[in-house]
Coordinates of C-alpha atoms (C1' of nucleotides) in Angstrom, one line a residue:
Chain Q
M1 CA -28.6 13.8 -15.9
S2 CA -26.7 10.7 -16.8
D3 CA -25.6 7.9 -14.5
A4 CA -22.0 8.3 -15.4
V5 CA -19.6 7.4 -12.7
V6 CA -17.8 10.3 -11.1
T7 CA -15.1 9.6 -8.5
R8 CA -12.8 12.0 -6.9
F9 CA -9.5 12.1 -5.1
A10 CA -9.5 14.8 -2.4
P11 CA -6.2 15.2 -0.6
S12 CA -5.4 18.0 1.8
P13 CA -2.2 19.7 0.9
T14 CA -0.6 19.6 4.3
G15 CA 2.2 17.3 3.3
F16 CA 3.3 15.1 0.4
L17 CA 1.2 12.4 -1.2
H18 CA 1.7 9.5 1.1
I19 CA 1.3 5.9 0.2
G20 CA -2.2 5.5 1.6
G21 CA -3.3 8.5 -0.4
A22 CA -1.7 7.1 -3.5
R23 CA -3.7 3.9 -3.1
T24 CA -6.9 5.8 -2.5
A25 CA -6.2 7.7 -5.7
L26 CA -5.5 4.5 -7.6
F27 CA -8.7 2.9 -6.4
N28 CA -10.7 6.0 -7.5
W29 CA -8.9 6.1 -10.8
L30 CA -9.5 2.4 -11.4
Y31 CA -13.1 2.5 -10.5
A32 CA -13.7 5.5 -12.9
K33 CA -11.9 3.7 -15.7
R34 CA -13.7 0.5 -15.1
F35 CA -17.1 2.1 -15.5
G36 CA -16.1 4.6 -18.2
G37 CA -16.5 7.5 -15.8
K38 CA -14.3 10.3 -14.5
M39 CA -12.0 10.9 -11.6
L40 CA -11.8 14.4 -10.4
L41 CA -9.1 16.0 -8.3
R42 CA -10.0 18.3 -5.5
I43 CA -7.4 20.0 -3.3
E44 CA -8.9 20.4 0.2
D45 CA -7.1 23.5 1.2
T46 CA -9.6 25.0 3.5
D47 CA -7.1 24.9 6.3
R48 CA -5.2 28.1 5.4
E49 CA -2.7 27.6 8.2
R50 CA -1.4 24.2 7.1
S51 CA -2.0 24.2 3.3
T52 CA 1.0 24.9 1.2
E53 CA 1.8 25.4 -2.5
A54 CA 4.7 23.0 -2.1
A55 CA 2.4 20.3 -0.9
I56 CA 0.0 20.8 -3.8
A57 CA 3.0 20.5 -6.2
A58 CA 4.1 17.4 -4.5
I59 CA 0.7 15.8 -4.7
I60 CA 0.4 16.6 -8.4
D61 CA 3.9 15.4 -9.1
G62 CA 3.2 12.2 -7.2
L63 CA 0.0 11.5 -9.1
D64 CA 1.7 12.3 -12.3
W65 CA 4.6 10.0 -11.6
L66 CA 2.2 7.2 -10.8
G67 CA 0.4 7.7 -14.0
L68 CA -3.0 8.6 -12.4
K69 CA -4.4 11.3 -14.5
W70 CA -7.5 13.0 -13.3
D71 CA -10.2 14.5 -15.5
G72 CA -10.7 18.2 -15.9
E73 CA -9.2 21.0 -13.9
A74 CA -8.2 20.4 -10.3
I75 CA -10.6 22.2 -7.9
H76 CA -9.2 24.2 -5.1
Q77 CA -11.7 23.9 -2.3
F78 CA -11.0 27.2 -0.7
S79 CA -11.9 29.1 -3.9
R80 CA -15.5 27.8 -3.4
A81 CA -15.8 29.2 0.2
A82 CA -18.6 31.6 -0.9
R83 CA -20.7 28.8 -2.2
H84 CA -20.2 26.8 1.0
A85 CA -21.3 29.8 3.0
E86 CA -24.3 30.2 0.8
V87 CA -25.4 26.7 1.5
A88 CA -24.8 27.2 5.2
H89 CA -27.1 30.2 5.1
E90 CA -29.7 28.3 3.2
M91 CA -29.7 25.8 6.0
L92 CA -29.9 28.6 8.6
A93 CA -32.9 30.1 6.8
A94 CA -34.6 26.7 6.6
G95 CA -34.1 26.0 10.3
K96 CA -31.7 23.1 9.5
A97 CA -28.9 24.9 11.2
Y98 CA -28.4 27.5 14.0
K99 CA -26.0 30.0 15.3
C100 CA -24.0 28.9 18.3
F101 CA -22.3 31.5 20.5
A102 CA -20.5 29.1 22.8
T103 CA -16.9 30.2 23.3
Q104 CA -13.8 28.1 22.9
Q105 CA -13.6 28.1 26.7
E106 CA -17.1 26.9 27.1
L107 CA -16.4 24.1 24.7
E108 CA -13.3 23.1 26.5
E109 CA -15.2 23.0 29.8
M110 CA -17.8 20.8 28.1
R111 CA -15.2 18.3 27.1
E112 CA -13.5 18.4 30.5
K113 CA -16.8 17.7 32.2
A114 CA -17.7 14.9 29.8
R115 CA -14.3 13.3 30.3
A116 CA -14.7 13.5 34.1
E117 CA -18.1 11.9 33.9
K118 CA -16.7 9.3 31.5
R119 CA -19.1 10.4 28.8
P120 CA -18.2 11.0 25.2
P121 CA -16.9 14.5 24.6
R122 CA -19.7 16.2 22.8
Y123 CA -21.3 19.6 22.2
D124 CA -24.4 19.9 24.5
G125 CA -26.6 21.8 22.1
R126 CA -27.0 24.8 24.4
W127 CA -27.8 27.2 21.5
R128 CA -29.8 24.7 19.6
E129 CA -33.3 25.9 20.7
R130 CA -32.7 29.5 21.7
S131 CA -35.3 32.1 21.0
D132 CA -34.8 34.6 18.2
A133 CA -34.6 37.2 20.8
D134 CA -31.7 35.5 22.6
I135 CA -29.8 35.1 19.4
A136 CA -30.4 38.7 18.4
A137 CA -29.2 39.9 21.7
A138 CA -26.1 37.8 21.6
E139 CA -25.3 39.0 18.1
A140 CA -26.0 42.6 19.1
S141 CA -23.6 42.4 21.9
G142 CA -20.9 41.5 19.4
L143 CA -20.4 37.9 20.2
K144 CA -18.9 35.7 17.6
Y145 CA -20.9 32.7 16.5
V146 CA -20.4 29.5 14.4
V147 CA -23.1 27.9 12.4
R148 CA -24.0 24.4 13.5
L149 CA -26.0 21.8 11.8
K150 CA -29.2 20.9 13.7
A151 CA -28.6 17.2 13.5
P152 CA -31.2 14.6 14.4
Q153 CA -30.8 13.6 18.1
E154 CA -32.8 10.4 18.1
G155 CA -32.9 7.4 15.9
E156 CA -29.9 6.3 13.9
T157 CA -28.0 7.1 10.8
V158 CA -27.2 4.4 8.3
V159 CA -24.2 4.5 6.1
D160 CA -24.7 1.9 3.4
D161 CA -21.1 1.3 2.6
R162 CA -19.9 -0.7 -0.4
V163 CA -16.9 -2.0 1.5
Q164 CA -17.9 -1.8 5.2
G165 CA -21.5 -3.0 4.7
R166 CA -24.4 -1.4 6.5
V167 CA -23.0 0.6 9.3
V168 CA -25.3 2.0 11.9
F169 CA -24.6 5.0 14.1
P170 CA -26.9 6.0 16.9
N171 CA -27.6 9.7 16.4
K172 CA -27.2 10.5 20.1
D173 CA -23.5 9.9 19.5
L174 CA -23.2 12.4 16.7
D175 CA -23.3 16.0 17.8
D176 CA -24.2 19.2 15.9
T177 CA -21.3 19.6 13.5
V178 CA -19.9 23.1 12.9
L179 CA -20.6 24.2 9.3
L180 CA -19.2 27.7 9.4
R181 CA -16.5 28.9 11.6
S182 CA -16.8 32.2 13.5
D183 CA -14.8 33.9 10.8
G184 CA -17.4 32.8 8.3
T185 CA -15.2 30.3 6.6
P186 CA -16.6 26.8 5.9
T187 CA -15.4 23.7 7.7
Y188 CA -14.2 20.6 5.9
M189 CA -17.4 18.7 6.8
L190 CA -19.6 21.3 4.9
A191 CA -17.2 21.9 2.1
V192 CA -16.9 18.2 1.2
V193 CA -20.6 17.7 1.0
V194 CA -21.2 20.8 -1.0
D195 CA -18.4 20.1 -3.4
D196 CA -19.2 16.5 -3.9
H197 CA -22.7 17.4 -4.7
D198 CA -21.8 20.3 -7.0
M199 CA -19.2 18.2 -8.8
S200 CA -21.8 15.5 -9.3
V201 CA -19.7 12.9 -7.5
T202 CA -21.4 9.6 -7.6
H203 CA -18.9 7.4 -5.7
I204 CA -16.9 8.4 -2.7
V205 CA -13.9 6.1 -2.2
R206 CA -11.7 7.1 0.7
G207 CA -9.9 5.9 3.8
D208 CA -12.0 4.3 6.5
D209 CA -10.8 7.0 8.9
H210 CA -13.7 8.9 7.3
L211 CA -16.4 6.4 8.2
T212 CA -17.7 8.4 11.2
N213 CA -17.6 11.5 9.0
A214 CA -19.8 9.8 6.5
A215 CA -22.6 9.7 9.1
R216 CA -22.2 13.4 9.9
Q217 CA -22.1 14.2 6.2
T218 CA -25.2 12.1 5.6
H219 CA -27.0 14.5 8.0
I220 CA -25.9 17.5 5.8
Y221 CA -27.1 15.7 2.6
E222 CA -30.4 15.0 4.2
A223 CA -30.8 18.6 5.5
M224 CA -30.2 19.8 2.0
G225 CA -32.4 17.1 0.4
W226 CA -29.5 15.9 -1.7
R227 CA -28.9 12.4 -2.8
V228 CA -26.1 10.7 -0.8
P229 CA -23.3 9.3 -3.1
V230 CA -22.3 5.7 -3.0
M231 CA -19.7 5.4 -0.2
A232 CA -16.8 3.0 -0.1
H233 CA -14.5 3.3 2.9
I234 CA -11.3 1.4 2.3
P235 CA -9.2 0.2 5.2
L236 CA -6.0 2.1 5.9
I237 CA -2.5 0.8 5.2
H238 CA -0.5 0.0 8.2
G239 CA 3.2 -0.3 8.8
S240 CA 5.0 -3.6 9.2
D241 CA 4.3 -3.4 13.0
G242 CA 0.6 -3.1 12.4
A243 CA 0.4 0.5 13.6
K244 CA -0.7 3.4 11.4
L245 CA 1.9 4.2 8.7
S246 CA 4.2 6.9 10.0
K247 CA 7.7 8.3 9.7
R248 CA 9.4 5.5 11.5
H249 CA 8.3 3.0 8.9
G250 CA 10.7 4.7 6.5
A251 CA 9.7 6.1 3.2
L252 CA 6.5 8.0 3.1
G253 CA 5.8 10.3 0.2
V254 CA 5.5 8.7 -3.2
D255 CA 8.5 10.8 -4.2
A256 CA 10.5 8.7 -1.7
Y257 CA 9.5 5.5 -3.6
R258 CA 10.7 7.1 -6.8
A259 CA 14.1 7.9 -5.1
L260 CA 14.2 4.3 -3.9
G261 CA 14.2 3.2 -7.5
Y262 CA 10.7 1.7 -7.8
L263 CA 8.9 1.7 -11.1
P264 CA 5.5 3.4 -11.0
A265 CA 3.9 0.3 -12.7
A266 CA 5.3 -1.9 -10.0
L267 CA 4.1 0.3 -7.2
R268 CA 0.7 0.5 -8.7
N269 CA 0.5 -3.3 -9.0
Y270 CA 1.7 -3.7 -5.4
L271 CA -0.7 -1.1 -4.1
V272 CA -3.7 -2.6 -5.9
R273 CA -3.1 -5.9 -4.3
L274 CA -3.1 -4.4 -0.8
G275 CA -6.6 -4.9 0.3
W276 CA -8.0 -5.9 -3.1
S277 CA -7.7 -9.2 -4.9
A278 CA -9.0 -11.1 -7.9
G279 CA -8.4 -14.8 -7.0
D280 CA -4.8 -15.8 -7.0
K281 CA -3.7 -13.3 -9.6
E282 CA -0.7 -11.3 -8.5
F283 CA 0.4 -9.4 -11.6
F284 CA -1.9 -7.1 -13.5
T285 CA -1.2 -4.9 -16.5
T286 CA -3.0 -1.6 -16.2
Q287 CA -5.7 -2.8 -18.5
E288 CA -6.2 -6.0 -16.6
M289 CA -6.5 -4.0 -13.4
I290 CA -9.1 -1.8 -14.9
D291 CA -11.1 -4.8 -16.2
A292 CA -11.0 -6.7 -12.9
F293 CA -11.4 -3.8 -10.5
D294 CA -14.6 -3.4 -8.5
L295 CA -15.6 -2.5 -4.9
P296 CA -16.9 -5.9 -3.6
Q297 CA -13.4 -7.4 -3.9
I298 CA -12.0 -4.9 -1.5
G299 CA -11.2 -6.4 1.9
R300 CA -12.3 -5.0 5.2
S301 CA -9.2 -5.5 7.2
P302 CA -6.2 -3.2 7.2
A303 CA -3.1 -4.4 5.3
R304 CA 0.5 -4.0 6.3
F305 CA 3.0 -2.5 4.0
D306 CA 5.7 -5.0 3.0
F307 CA 8.8 -3.7 1.3
A308 CA 10.1 -7.1 0.6
K309 CA 7.1 -7.9 -1.6
L310 CA 7.2 -4.6 -3.3
E311 CA 10.9 -5.1 -4.1
N312 CA 10.2 -8.5 -5.5
M313 CA 7.4 -7.2 -7.7
N314 CA 9.6 -4.4 -8.8
G315 CA 12.3 -6.9 -9.9
H316 CA 9.7 -8.7 -12.0
Y317 CA 8.7 -5.4 -13.7
M318 CA 12.3 -4.5 -14.3
R319 CA 13.1 -7.8 -16.0
A320 CA 9.9 -7.6 -18.0
T321 CA 10.7 -4.0 -19.2
P322 CA 12.4 -3.8 -22.6
D323 CA 16.0 -2.7 -22.4
A324 CA 15.6 0.6 -24.1
E325 CA 12.6 1.5 -22.0
L326 CA 14.3 0.6 -18.8
L327 CA 17.3 2.7 -19.8
A328 CA 14.9 5.6 -20.4
A329 CA 13.3 5.0 -17.0
L330 CA 16.7 5.0 -15.4
E331 CA 17.7 8.1 -17.1
A332 CA 14.5 9.9 -16.2
T333 CA 15.0 8.9 -12.6
L334 CA 18.7 9.8 -12.3
P335 CA 17.9 13.3 -10.8
Y336 CA 16.2 11.5 -7.9
L337 CA 18.7 8.7 -7.3
D338 CA 21.5 8.9 -4.8
G339 CA 24.7 9.3 -6.8
G340 CA 22.7 9.6 -10.0
D341 CA 24.4 12.8 -11.0
M342 CA 27.6 10.9 -11.5
L343 CA 26.1 8.9 -14.3
A344 CA 24.2 11.8 -15.6
R345 CA 27.4 13.7 -16.3
K346 CA 28.8 10.8 -18.3
L347 CA 25.7 9.9 -20.1
D348 CA 26.5 10.5 -23.8
D349 CA 25.5 8.3 -26.7
A350 CA 28.5 6.1 -26.3
M351 CA 27.7 5.5 -22.7
R352 CA 24.0 4.9 -23.5
A353 CA 25.1 2.3 -26.0
K354 CA 27.3 0.6 -23.4
L355 CA 24.4 0.6 -20.9
L356 CA 22.0 -0.8 -23.4
G357 CA 24.4 -3.6 -24.4
A358 CA 24.9 -4.5 -20.7
M359 CA 21.2 -4.1 -19.8
P360 CA 20.1 -7.7 -20.1
G361 CA 22.8 -8.8 -17.6
L362 CA 22.2 -5.8 -15.4
K363 CA 18.5 -5.8 -15.0
E364 CA 18.4 -9.5 -14.1
R365 CA 20.5 -8.6 -11.1
A366 CA 18.6 -5.5 -9.9
K367 CA 15.4 -5.2 -8.0
T368 CA 15.3 -1.5 -8.1
L369 CA 16.7 1.3 -10.2
V370 CA 19.1 2.1 -7.3
E371 CA 20.5 -1.4 -7.7
L372 CA 20.5 -1.1 -11.4
L373 CA 22.6 2.1 -11.2
D374 CA 24.9 0.4 -8.7
G375 CA 25.3 -2.6 -10.9
A376 CA 26.1 -0.5 -13.9
R377 CA 28.7 1.6 -12.0
F378 CA 31.6 -0.3 -13.5
L379 CA 30.6 0.8 -16.9
F380 CA 31.2 4.5 -16.2
A381 CA 33.8 4.3 -13.4
D382 CA 37.1 6.0 -14.1
R383 CA 40.4 4.0 -14.3
P384 CA 42.1 3.0 -12.3
L385 CA 39.2 1.3 -10.7
P386 CA 38.7 1.3 -7.0
L387 CA 38.8 -2.2 -5.7
E388 CA 36.4 -3.7 -3.2
P389 CA 38.3 -5.7 -0.5
K390 CA 37.0 -8.9 -1.9
A391 CA 38.1 -8.0 -5.4
A392 CA 41.6 -7.1 -4.1
D393 CA 41.8 -10.6 -2.5
I394 CA 40.8 -12.3 -5.7
L395 CA 43.4 -10.3 -7.6
A396 CA 46.1 -11.2 -5.1
Q397 CA 45.4 -14.9 -5.8
G398 CA 45.0 -14.8 -9.5
R399 CA 46.9 -11.9 -11.0
Q400 CA 49.1 -14.3 -13.1
H401 CA 46.1 -15.3 -15.1
L402 CA 45.6 -11.7 -16.2
V403 CA 49.2 -11.5 -17.4
A404 CA 48.8 -14.8 -19.3
L405 CA 45.5 -13.8 -20.9
T406 CA 46.8 -10.5 -22.2
P407 CA 48.5 -11.7 -25.4
R408 CA 45.6 -14.0 -26.1
F409 CA 43.2 -11.2 -25.9
S410 CA 45.4 -9.0 -28.1
A411 CA 45.5 -11.6 -30.7
L412 CA 41.7 -11.7 -31.0
A413 CA 40.4 -10.6 -34.4
D414 CA 37.0 -9.5 -33.1
W415 CA 36.0 -8.6 -29.6
T416 CA 32.7 -10.2 -28.5
A417 CA 31.4 -12.2 -25.6
A418 CA 31.8 -15.3 -27.7
S419 CA 35.3 -14.6 -28.9
T420 CA 36.6 -13.7 -25.5
E421 CA 34.9 -16.7 -24.0
A422 CA 36.6 -19.0 -26.5
A423 CA 39.9 -17.5 -25.6
V424 CA 39.4 -17.9 -21.9
R425 CA 38.1 -21.4 -22.2
A426 CA 41.0 -22.4 -24.4
Y427 CA 43.4 -20.9 -21.8
S428 CA 41.8 -22.7 -18.9
E429 CA 41.8 -26.0 -20.7
E430 CA 45.4 -25.7 -21.7
T431 CA 46.6 -24.8 -18.3
G432 CA 44.2 -26.9 -16.3
A433 CA 42.9 -23.9 -14.4
K434 CA 39.3 -23.9 -13.4
L435 CA 37.2 -21.4 -15.3
G436 CA 36.2 -19.8 -12.0
Q437 CA 39.9 -19.3 -11.1
V438 CA 40.3 -17.3 -14.3
A439 CA 37.0 -15.5 -14.4
Q440 CA 37.1 -14.1 -10.9
P441 CA 40.4 -12.2 -11.3
L442 CA 39.1 -10.9 -14.6
R443 CA 35.9 -9.7 -13.0
A444 CA 37.9 -8.0 -10.2
A445 CA 40.1 -6.2 -12.7
L446 CA 37.2 -5.2 -15.0
T447 CA 34.6 -4.2 -12.4
G448 CA 36.5 -3.8 -9.2
R449 CA 34.1 -6.2 -7.6
A450 CA 33.5 -9.8 -6.8
T451 CA 30.1 -10.0 -8.4
S452 CA 28.9 -8.7 -11.7
P453 CA 27.0 -9.8 -14.8
G454 CA 28.5 -12.7 -16.8
I455 CA 32.2 -11.9 -17.3
F456 CA 32.2 -12.3 -21.1
D457 CA 29.2 -9.9 -21.4
V458 CA 31.2 -7.5 -19.3
L459 CA 34.1 -7.8 -21.6
E460 CA 32.0 -7.1 -24.6
A461 CA 30.1 -4.2 -23.0
L462 CA 33.3 -2.5 -22.0
G463 CA 34.9 -2.9 -25.4
R464 CA 38.4 -4.0 -26.3
D465 CA 40.3 -0.9 -25.4
E466 CA 38.8 -0.2 -22.0
S467 CA 38.9 -3.9 -21.1
M468 CA 42.6 -4.3 -22.0
A469 CA 43.4 -1.1 -20.1
R470 CA 41.7 -2.3 -17.0
I471 CA 43.4 -5.6 -17.2
A472 CA 46.7 -4.0 -17.7
D473 CA 46.1 -1.7 -14.7
Q474 CA 45.8 -4.8 -12.5
A475 CA 48.2 -7.1 -14.2
K476 CA 51.3 -5.0 -13.7
V477 CA 51.2 -4.5 -10.0
Chain A
rG1 C1' -14.4 6.4 28.3
rC2 C1' -18.0 6.2 24.2
rG3 C1' -19.0 4.8 19.0
rC4 C1' -17.6 2.1 14.7
rC5 C1' -14.5 -1.4 12.0
rC6 C1' -11.4 -5.7 11.6
rA7 C1' -9.4 -11.0 12.8
rU8 C1' -6.8 -17.6 7.5
rC9 C1' 0.8 -19.2 7.2
rG10 C1' 5.9 -13.8 9.6
rU11 C1' 3.4 -10.6 5.4
rC12 C1' -0.3 -9.8 1.1
rU13 C1' -4.3 -13.0 0.2
rA14 C1' -7.8 -17.4 -2.1
rG15 C1' -12.0 -19.5 0.4
rC16 C1' -18.2 -17.1 -0.2
rG17 C1' -21.6 -24.7 4.8
rG18 C1' -19.5 -30.4 2.5
rU19 C1' -14.6 -29.8 -3.2
rC20 C1' -9.9 -28.1 2.9
rU21 C1' -5.1 -33.8 4.6
rA22 C1' -7.0 -25.0 3.8
rG23 C1' -4.7 -22.9 -2.3
rG24 C1' -1.3 -18.9 -4.4
rA25 C1' 2.4 -14.9 -3.8
rC26 C1' 6.4 -12.5 -0.9
rG27 C1' 9.9 -13.8 2.7
rU28 C1' 12.6 -18.0 5.1
rC29 C1' 15.2 -22.9 4.6
rG30 C1' 17.1 -27.0 1.4
rC31 C1' 18.5 -29.0 -3.5
rC32 C1' 19.5 -28.2 -8.9
rC33 C1' 21.6 -24.9 -12.7
rU34 C1' 26.3 -22.1 -12.6
rU35 C1' 32.7 -18.2 -14.0
rU36 C1' 30.6 -14.6 -9.3
rC37 C1' 26.0 -12.6 -8.1
rA38 C1' 21.4 -12.9 -9.8
rC39 C1' 17.5 -15.2 -12.8
rG40 C1' 15.3 -19.8 -13.3
rG41 C1' 13.6 -24.9 -11.7
rC42 C1' 12.3 -28.3 -7.8
rG43 C1' 11.1 -29.2 -2.7
rA44 C1' 10.2 -28.0 2.7
rA45 C1' 8.6 -25.6 7.1
rA46 C1' 4.6 -22.2 8.0
rA47 C1' -2.3 -20.2 9.3
rC48 C1' -8.3 -20.8 10.0
rA49 C1' -7.1 -16.0 17.7
rG50 C1' -10.1 -18.5 22.0
rG51 C1' -14.9 -20.1 23.8
rG52 C1' -19.9 -20.9 23.1
rG53 C1' -24.0 -21.7 19.9
rU54 C1' -26.9 -22.8 14.8
rU55 C1' -26.4 -27.1 11.5
rC56 C1' -26.3 -33.9 9.6
rG57 C1' -21.8 -30.9 8.8
rA58 C1' -18.4 -25.1 10.1
rU59 C1' -12.5 -21.3 8.0
rC60 C1' -17.2 -19.8 6.0
rC61 C1' -23.6 -18.0 9.8
rC62 C1' -24.8 -15.9 15.2
rC63 C1' -23.0 -14.4 20.2
rC64 C1' -19.2 -13.6 23.8
rU65 C1' -14.0 -13.0 25.1
rU66 C1' -9.3 -11.5 23.6
rG67 C1' -6.3 -8.8 20.4
rG68 C1' -5.7 -4.8 16.7
rG69 C1' -7.4 -0.4 14.1
rC70 C1' -10.1 4.2 13.3
rG71 C1' -13.1 8.2 15.0
rC72 C1' -14.8 11.5 19.0
rG73 C1' -11.8 19.9 16.9
rC74 C1' -14.3 26.6 14.9
rC75 C1' -8.0 19.8 11.4
rA76 C1' -8.9 17.6 7.1

RNA sequence: GCGCCCAUCGUCUAGCGGUCUAGGACGUCGCCCUUUCACGGCGAAAACAGGGGUUCGAUCCCCCUUGGGCGCGCCA
């Protein structure tokens, strides 16, 4: 048995892969990479009512998009139900667990009573020490039972957590966890422990909403005589208002972040810096992340999700991405972008060449792929161009420059940013018009907008024929 | 209600008893660059929640208060 690090990401497929889950996956992945170990994927689908195939697909798609590849085959927890039950029966036989015939109604009453007496709602252990005869009688009368863990009632349970520190829970506050439901299926609490053990998981990194569970699970480990894995409960991500991330904070699933035009590398970088740090360093390549990542640098306080910072970071990544690569990323993301189909339809090699040529000017002005697509719109828009109100105003003021420029452009031997710039500068010097007074009407005519990349780059990217035609469209009115 | 966790600029954070007139990043506000918008450069405002200890000395250690969060299912 080696000491190789084994982590796991264990989402329940009751919805998409949300941003907190993505970060948990990232941390597990980084930790495994850092120590040359493996990250396993386990789909916790023991809740048959709420688990869906669509959710499983969404989670896998999300991990895939984020570039977080797990090792080996994904384990579907439900398929291991027989093994879970086997372990429960082992505990039953060893006297570490017992059959409980309390009905739902009894449990409800217990909770009601506790609430009325301002005590913690807890199972009272009424079947914990019953005689064999009692139990046999109950079973014979056809009553359904669950299997409960006979948890220690005195003393305390310590979770030695790598993030939270040494956390102590009084055992009197932890009741006898249900291991097997009355239909014989395993509960999450049992399944997790059995699976983590069977999968040789060495490090459990998960949200700190599981911290109390860690204590209950410790009891199961102890009952089975199994070694407890290293625990690391990371703080949850909160919304901008400090409350738990939810629908009203906007985008949720990682697929939504893709549709918003974020690059996976940027999202990873943003996520790793939420609750984890390495000095003042903000930007990490994947390799740098792996090399620097470890549990002690994870903070204990919850972090708020800040779109502004994500956006800024994404802008950095876009600018740092080589043009061809960024074009490929845009193309791959088109199916998910609003209005992306419009470009997708026109994307032939000629259009790719135009986009590539304009990319340096485009990517500097875009913080997301959505903005990149929007900024590139003028390249594939059909003539006559629709005009923004501001562009229309500009044209109303400076249409005569378009007319005057036309013969000069026609006379150009070659059509480049440099040649068109020379022509425009010569014109502006000769007529005394400020460069801006000439450039803005040109921009309006060529792009339909008041803002765009540098106008001479636009001229070159559009090419002579398209440029002249667009100028003519606006010059004649 | 009970248990547990957390607490540095608006946000993410550095800090691990003296180096702190508390550093970086995002955001905000100025200025510069400039054909627009960006990018970039320069600069500014902006924080140790409060109260007690411990110590020669606390942002850093302890306690309390306050404020947040999480958990308390035959859900995961």
